Coordinates of C-alpha atoms in Angstrom, one line a residue:
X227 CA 69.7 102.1 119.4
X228 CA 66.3 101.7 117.9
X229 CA 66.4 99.8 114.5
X230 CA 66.2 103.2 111.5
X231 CA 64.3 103.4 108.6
X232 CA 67.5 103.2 106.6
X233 CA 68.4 99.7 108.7
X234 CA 65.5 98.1 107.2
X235 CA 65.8 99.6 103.6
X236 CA 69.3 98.0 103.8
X237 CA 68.7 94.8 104.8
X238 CA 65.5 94.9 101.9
X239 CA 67.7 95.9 99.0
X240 CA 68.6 91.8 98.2
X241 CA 64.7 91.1 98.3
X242 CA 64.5 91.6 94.9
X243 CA 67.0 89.3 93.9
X244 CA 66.0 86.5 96.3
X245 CA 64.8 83.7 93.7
X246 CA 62.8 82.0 96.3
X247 CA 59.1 83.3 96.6
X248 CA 58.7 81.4 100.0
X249 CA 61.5 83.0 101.7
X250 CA 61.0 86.9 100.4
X251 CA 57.6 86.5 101.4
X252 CA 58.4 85.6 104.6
X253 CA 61.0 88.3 105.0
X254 CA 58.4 91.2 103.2
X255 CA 56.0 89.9 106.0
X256 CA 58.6 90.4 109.0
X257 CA 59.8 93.8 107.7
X258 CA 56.5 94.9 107.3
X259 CA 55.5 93.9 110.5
X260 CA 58.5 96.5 111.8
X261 CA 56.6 99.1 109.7
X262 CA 53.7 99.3 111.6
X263 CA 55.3 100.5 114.6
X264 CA 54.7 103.7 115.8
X265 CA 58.3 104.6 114.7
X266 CA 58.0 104.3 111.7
X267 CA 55.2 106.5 110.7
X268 CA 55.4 109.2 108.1
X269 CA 56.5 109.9 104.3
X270 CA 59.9 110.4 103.2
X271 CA 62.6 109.1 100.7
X272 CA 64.1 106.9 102.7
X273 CA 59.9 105.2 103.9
X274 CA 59.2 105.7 99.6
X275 CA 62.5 103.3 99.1
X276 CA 61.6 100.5 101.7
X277 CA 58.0 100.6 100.1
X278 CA 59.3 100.2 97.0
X279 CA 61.4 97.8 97.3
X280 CA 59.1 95.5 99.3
X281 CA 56.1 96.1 96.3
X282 CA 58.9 95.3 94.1
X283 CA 59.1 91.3 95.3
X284 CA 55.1 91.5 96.5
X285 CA 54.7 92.3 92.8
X286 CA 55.9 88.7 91.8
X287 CA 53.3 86.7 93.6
X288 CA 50.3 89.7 94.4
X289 CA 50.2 91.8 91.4
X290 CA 46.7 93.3 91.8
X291 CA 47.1 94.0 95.2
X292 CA 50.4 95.7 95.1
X293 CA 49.7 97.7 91.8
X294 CA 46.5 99.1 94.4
X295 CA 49.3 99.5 96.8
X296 CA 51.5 101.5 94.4
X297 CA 48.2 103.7 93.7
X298 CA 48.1 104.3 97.5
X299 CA 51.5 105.4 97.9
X300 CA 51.2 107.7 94.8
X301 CA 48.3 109.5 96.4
X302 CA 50.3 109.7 99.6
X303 CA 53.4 111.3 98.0
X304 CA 51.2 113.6 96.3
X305 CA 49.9 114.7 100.0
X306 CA 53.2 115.4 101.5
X307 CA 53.9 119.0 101.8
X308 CA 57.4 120.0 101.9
X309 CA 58.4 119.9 98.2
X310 CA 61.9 118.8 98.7
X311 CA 60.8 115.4 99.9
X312 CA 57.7 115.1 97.7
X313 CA 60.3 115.6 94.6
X314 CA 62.6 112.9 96.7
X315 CA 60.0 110.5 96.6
X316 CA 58.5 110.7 93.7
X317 CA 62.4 110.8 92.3
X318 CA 62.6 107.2 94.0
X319 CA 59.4 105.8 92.9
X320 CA 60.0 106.8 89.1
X321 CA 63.2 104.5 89.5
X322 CA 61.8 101.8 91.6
X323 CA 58.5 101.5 89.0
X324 CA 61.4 101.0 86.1
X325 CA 62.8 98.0 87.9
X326 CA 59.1 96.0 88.1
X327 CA 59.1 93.2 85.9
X328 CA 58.0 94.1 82.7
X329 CA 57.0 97.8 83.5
X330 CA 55.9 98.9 80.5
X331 CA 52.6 96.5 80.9
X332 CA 52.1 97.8 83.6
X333 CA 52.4 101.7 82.6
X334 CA 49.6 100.7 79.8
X335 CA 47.5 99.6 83.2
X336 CA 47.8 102.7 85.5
X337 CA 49.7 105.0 83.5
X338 CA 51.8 105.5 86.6
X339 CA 55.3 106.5 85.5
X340 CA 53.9 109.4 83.4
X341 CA 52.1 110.4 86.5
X342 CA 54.6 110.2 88.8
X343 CA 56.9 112.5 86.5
X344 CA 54.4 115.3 85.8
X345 CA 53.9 115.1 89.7
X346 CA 58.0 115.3 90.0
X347 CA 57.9 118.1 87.2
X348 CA 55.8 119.8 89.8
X349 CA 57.4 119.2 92.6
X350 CA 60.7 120.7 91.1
X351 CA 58.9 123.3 90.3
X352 CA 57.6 124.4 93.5
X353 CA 60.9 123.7 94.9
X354 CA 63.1 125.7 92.9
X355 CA 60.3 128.9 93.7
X356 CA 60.3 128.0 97.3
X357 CA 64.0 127.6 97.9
X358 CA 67.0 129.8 98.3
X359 CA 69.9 126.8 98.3
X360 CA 68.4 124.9 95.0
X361 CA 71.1 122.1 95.9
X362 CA 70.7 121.2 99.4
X363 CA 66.7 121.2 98.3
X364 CA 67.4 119.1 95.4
X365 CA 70.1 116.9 97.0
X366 CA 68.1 113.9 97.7
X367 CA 66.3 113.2 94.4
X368 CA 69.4 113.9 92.4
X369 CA 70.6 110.5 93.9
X370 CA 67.4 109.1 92.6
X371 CA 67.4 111.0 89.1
X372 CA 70.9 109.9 88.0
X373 CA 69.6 106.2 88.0
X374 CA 65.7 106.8 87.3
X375 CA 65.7 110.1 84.4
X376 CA 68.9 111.4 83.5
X377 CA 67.3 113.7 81.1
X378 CA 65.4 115.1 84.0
X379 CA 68.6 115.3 85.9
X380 CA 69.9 117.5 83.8
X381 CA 67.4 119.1 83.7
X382 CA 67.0 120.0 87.4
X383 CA 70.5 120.6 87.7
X384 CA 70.5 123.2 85.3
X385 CA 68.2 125.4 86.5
X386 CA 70.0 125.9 90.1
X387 CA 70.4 129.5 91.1
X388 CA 74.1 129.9 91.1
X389 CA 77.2 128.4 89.2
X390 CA 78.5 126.9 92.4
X391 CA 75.2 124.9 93.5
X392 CA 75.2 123.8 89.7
X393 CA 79.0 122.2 89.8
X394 CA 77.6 120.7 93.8
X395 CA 74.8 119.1 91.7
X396 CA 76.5 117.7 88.7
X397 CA 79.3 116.3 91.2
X398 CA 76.9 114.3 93.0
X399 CA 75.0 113.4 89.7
X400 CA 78.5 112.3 88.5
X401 CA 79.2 110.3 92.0
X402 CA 76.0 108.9 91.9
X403 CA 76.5 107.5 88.3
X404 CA 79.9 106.0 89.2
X405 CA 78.9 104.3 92.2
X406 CA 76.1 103.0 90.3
X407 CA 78.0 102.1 87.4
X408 CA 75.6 103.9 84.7
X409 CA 78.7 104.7 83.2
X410 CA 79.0 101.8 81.5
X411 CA 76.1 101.6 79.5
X412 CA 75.8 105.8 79.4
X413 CA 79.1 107.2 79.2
X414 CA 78.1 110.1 77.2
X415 CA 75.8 110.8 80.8
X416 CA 79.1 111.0 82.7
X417 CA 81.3 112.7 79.8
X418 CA 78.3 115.4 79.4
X419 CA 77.8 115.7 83.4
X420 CA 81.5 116.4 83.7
X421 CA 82.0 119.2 81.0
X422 CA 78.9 120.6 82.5
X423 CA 80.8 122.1 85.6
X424 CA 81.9 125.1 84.9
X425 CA 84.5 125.9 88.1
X426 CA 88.3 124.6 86.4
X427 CA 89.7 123.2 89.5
X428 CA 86.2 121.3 90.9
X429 CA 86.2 119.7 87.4
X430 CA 89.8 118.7 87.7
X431 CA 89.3 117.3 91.0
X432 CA 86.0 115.4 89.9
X433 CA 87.9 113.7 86.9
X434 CA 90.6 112.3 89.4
X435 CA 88.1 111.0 92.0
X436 CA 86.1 109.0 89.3
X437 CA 88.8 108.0 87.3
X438 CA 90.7 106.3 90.8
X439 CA 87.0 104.7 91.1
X440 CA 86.2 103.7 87.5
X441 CA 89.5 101.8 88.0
X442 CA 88.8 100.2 91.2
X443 CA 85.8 98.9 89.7
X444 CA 87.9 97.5 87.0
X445 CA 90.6 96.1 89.3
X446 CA 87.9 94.2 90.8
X447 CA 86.4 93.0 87.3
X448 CA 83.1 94.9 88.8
X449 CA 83.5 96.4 85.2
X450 CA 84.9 94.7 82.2
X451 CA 84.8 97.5 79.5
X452 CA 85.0 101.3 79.8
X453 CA 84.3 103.8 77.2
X454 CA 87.1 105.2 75.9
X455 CA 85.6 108.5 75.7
X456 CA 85.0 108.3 79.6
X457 CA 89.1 107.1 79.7
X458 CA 90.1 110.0 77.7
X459 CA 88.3 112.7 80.3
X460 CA 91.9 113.2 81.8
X461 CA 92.5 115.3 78.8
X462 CA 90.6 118.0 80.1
X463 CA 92.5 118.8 83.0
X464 CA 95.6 121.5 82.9
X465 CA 97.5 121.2 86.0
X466 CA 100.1 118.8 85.5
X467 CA 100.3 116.9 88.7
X468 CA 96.3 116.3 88.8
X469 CA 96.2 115.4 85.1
X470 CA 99.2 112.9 86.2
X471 CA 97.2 111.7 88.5
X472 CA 93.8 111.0 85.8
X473 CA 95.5 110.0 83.6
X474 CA 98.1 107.1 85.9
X475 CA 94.2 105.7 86.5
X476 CA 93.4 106.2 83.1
X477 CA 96.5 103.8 81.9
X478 CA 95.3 101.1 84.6
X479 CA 91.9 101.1 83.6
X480 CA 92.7 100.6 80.0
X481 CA 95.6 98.1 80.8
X482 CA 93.3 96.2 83.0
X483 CA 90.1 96.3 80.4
X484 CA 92.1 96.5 76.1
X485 CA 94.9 94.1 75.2
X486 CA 95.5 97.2 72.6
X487 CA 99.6 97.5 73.8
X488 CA 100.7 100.1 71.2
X489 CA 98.1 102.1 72.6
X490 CA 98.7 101.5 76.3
X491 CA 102.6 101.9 75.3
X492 CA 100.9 105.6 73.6
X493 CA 99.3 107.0 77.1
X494 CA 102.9 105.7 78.9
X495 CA 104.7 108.3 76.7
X496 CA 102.4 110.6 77.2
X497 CA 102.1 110.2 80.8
X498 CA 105.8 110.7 81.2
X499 CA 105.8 113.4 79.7
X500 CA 103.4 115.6 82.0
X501 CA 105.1 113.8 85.1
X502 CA 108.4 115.4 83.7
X503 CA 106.5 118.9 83.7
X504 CA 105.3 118.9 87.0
X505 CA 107.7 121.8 88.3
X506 CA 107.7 121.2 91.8
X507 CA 110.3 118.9 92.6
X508 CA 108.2 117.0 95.9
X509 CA 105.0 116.6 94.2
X510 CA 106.4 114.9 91.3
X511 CA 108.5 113.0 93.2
X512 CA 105.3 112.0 95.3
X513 CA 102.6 111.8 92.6
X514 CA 105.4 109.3 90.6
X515 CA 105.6 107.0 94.0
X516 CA 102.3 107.0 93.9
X517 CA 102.1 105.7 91.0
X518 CA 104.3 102.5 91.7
X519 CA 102.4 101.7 94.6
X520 CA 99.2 101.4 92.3
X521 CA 100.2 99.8 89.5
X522 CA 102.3 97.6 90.8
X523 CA 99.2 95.7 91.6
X524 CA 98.7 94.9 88.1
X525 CA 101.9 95.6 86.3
X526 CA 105.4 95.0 88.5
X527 CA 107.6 94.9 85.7
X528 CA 106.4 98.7 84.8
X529 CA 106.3 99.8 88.6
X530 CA 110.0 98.5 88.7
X531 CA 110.6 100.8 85.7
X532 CA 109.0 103.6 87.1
X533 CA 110.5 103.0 90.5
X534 CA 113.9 103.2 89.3
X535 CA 113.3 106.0 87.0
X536 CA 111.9 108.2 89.7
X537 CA 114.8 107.2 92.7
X538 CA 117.9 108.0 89.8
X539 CA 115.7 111.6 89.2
X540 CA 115.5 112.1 93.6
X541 CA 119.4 111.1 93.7
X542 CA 120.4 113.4 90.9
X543 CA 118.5 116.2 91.9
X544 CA 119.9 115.5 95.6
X545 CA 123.3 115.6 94.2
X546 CA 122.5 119.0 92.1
X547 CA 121.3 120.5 95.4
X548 CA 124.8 119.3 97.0
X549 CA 126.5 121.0 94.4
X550 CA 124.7 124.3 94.0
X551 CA 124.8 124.3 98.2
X552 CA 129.0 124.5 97.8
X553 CA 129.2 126.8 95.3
X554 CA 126.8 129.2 97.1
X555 CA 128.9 128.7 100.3
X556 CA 132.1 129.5 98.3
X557 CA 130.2 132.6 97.1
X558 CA 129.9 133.9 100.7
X559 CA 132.8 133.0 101.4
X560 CA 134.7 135.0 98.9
X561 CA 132.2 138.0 99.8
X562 CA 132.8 138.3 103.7
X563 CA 136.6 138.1 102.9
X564 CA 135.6 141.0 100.0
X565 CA 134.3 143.1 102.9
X566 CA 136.4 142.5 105.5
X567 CA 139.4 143.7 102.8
X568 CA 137.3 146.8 101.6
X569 CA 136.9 147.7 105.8
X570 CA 140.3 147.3 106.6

């Protein structure tokens, strides 16, 4: 196929970080020779993210000419119609303007950040009027909100038409700050976000899926410390075999990131505790194998423990079932010969 739009915004995202001026020129130059094709022609988040990213290294070594060029693309987000993907892109370009170098000189230049959010503040506006689903209209510049203006996240989210499109928004605010690891410098973001949706079981679900992340992150030092307010979200959840499963990732990330043991040996008593209440006898089994599997990767000694705690529990309760299969046989036993004596 036909090289995309988001083909070259991928292969542009290490500009930035190339340390070599020669060789991101010379790649700026080639990709921006691809731009001036006739397929890629048009305004849209994804065409606002390229841009950006590309002004981003031209801003090292051509400052007046790309802050002109910023201007330009301003005035051309300001033109685009549809106000979905004018709040997209100027959602993209408030984030992208925070990663110049030294941005704050150049907000005392051209003013362009506080533009750029009364034109977003705008933008929402009109959307929110204009649209029935607020979330699939606001999907796109959530992404870009979460890292740009939290605040303004928030604020967006808040003002969706229905509780269900509220909990859809703050879930992919929440993804979006976990993938992006805003977490760890704004954990009261991602502890706020989360009590912010208001439907039990999407919440519960939403803690177990970032809490498996947070601690894949951690497993693969991408993160060294974690908030132990962020940790301690599996606290909020009631069900006893998703809260086992929060807070099993809740005891690996804070294995993996606190030498603290007498509290680590605190959320293992704990944890055994709600995996002893979980009533059905499967899922406990299963959630507890689980378990073993993932912490073994960290901790065998403990998955040993665990592993052998969990197969004498399946062999017992095999057993029971044996038992209680006998005595009911017995029972119907001694009732057909009842009723066969009471016929005759």
């Amino acid at each position: 196929r036909s090289p995309r739009l988001e083909d070259l915004r991928a292969i542009a995202v290490v500009l930035p970080y190339i340390e070599d001026d020669a060789i991101s020129k010379t790649l700026v130059d080639r990709i921006e020779a691809q731009l001036g094709t006739k397929l890629f022609l048009g305004t849209n988040a994804e065409s606002v993210r390229l841009q950006m990213l590309l002004e981003r290294v031209k801003y090292k070594y051509l400052r007046d000419e790309t802050e002109l060029s910023l201007l330009e693309l301003f005035m051309k987000i300001e033109d685009v119609v549809d106000p979905s993907v004018r709040a997209a892109c100027f959602s993209w370009m408030l984030y992208s303007l925070q990663q110049l170098p030294n941005p704050s000189e150049f907000e005392k230049k051209a003013s362009l950040v506080s533009q750029a959010t009364a034109s977003l503040m705008t933008a929402i506006d009109s959307l929110l009027i204009s649209s029935a689903d607020h979330y699939q209209a606001a999907k796109s510049a959530i992404y870009a909100l979460a890292r740009a203006d939290t605040k303004l996240a928030f604020n967006l989210i808040s003002r969706f038409n229905t509780e269900e499109r509220r909990d859809r928004g703050y879930v992919t605010f929440i993804r979006e700050i976990v993938t992006s690891k805003i977490y760890v410098t704004q954990p009261g973001v991602l502890i706020k976000a989360v009590n912010c949706i208001e439907d039990e079981k999407t919440r519960s679900i939403e803690i177990v899926k970032l809490m498996h992340a947070i601690a894949i992150h951690c497993e693969r030092k991408e993160v060294i410390d974690v908030n132990l307010g962020v940790i301690g979200l599996w606290r909020n959840i009631r069900i006893a075999n998703v809260k086992f499963q929060a807070i099993a990732a809740a005891y690996k990330i804070f294995a993996i990131c606190y030498s603290n043991r007498d509290k680590a040996e605190e959320l293992l008593l704990e944890m055994k505790g709600i995996w002893s209440s979980i009533m059905v006898d499967w899922v406990r089994t299963d959630v507890g194998y689980y378990f073993v599997g993932d912490i073994a990767k960290i901790d065998k000694p403990l998955a040993v423990i665990w592993l052998d705690h969990i197969s004498t529990e399946e062999k017992n309760r095999v057993s029971m079932s044996r038992d209680f299969t006998l005595v009911l046989n017995q029972i119907l036993n001694l009732l057909v010969r009842c009723y066969g004596s009471l016929a005759s």
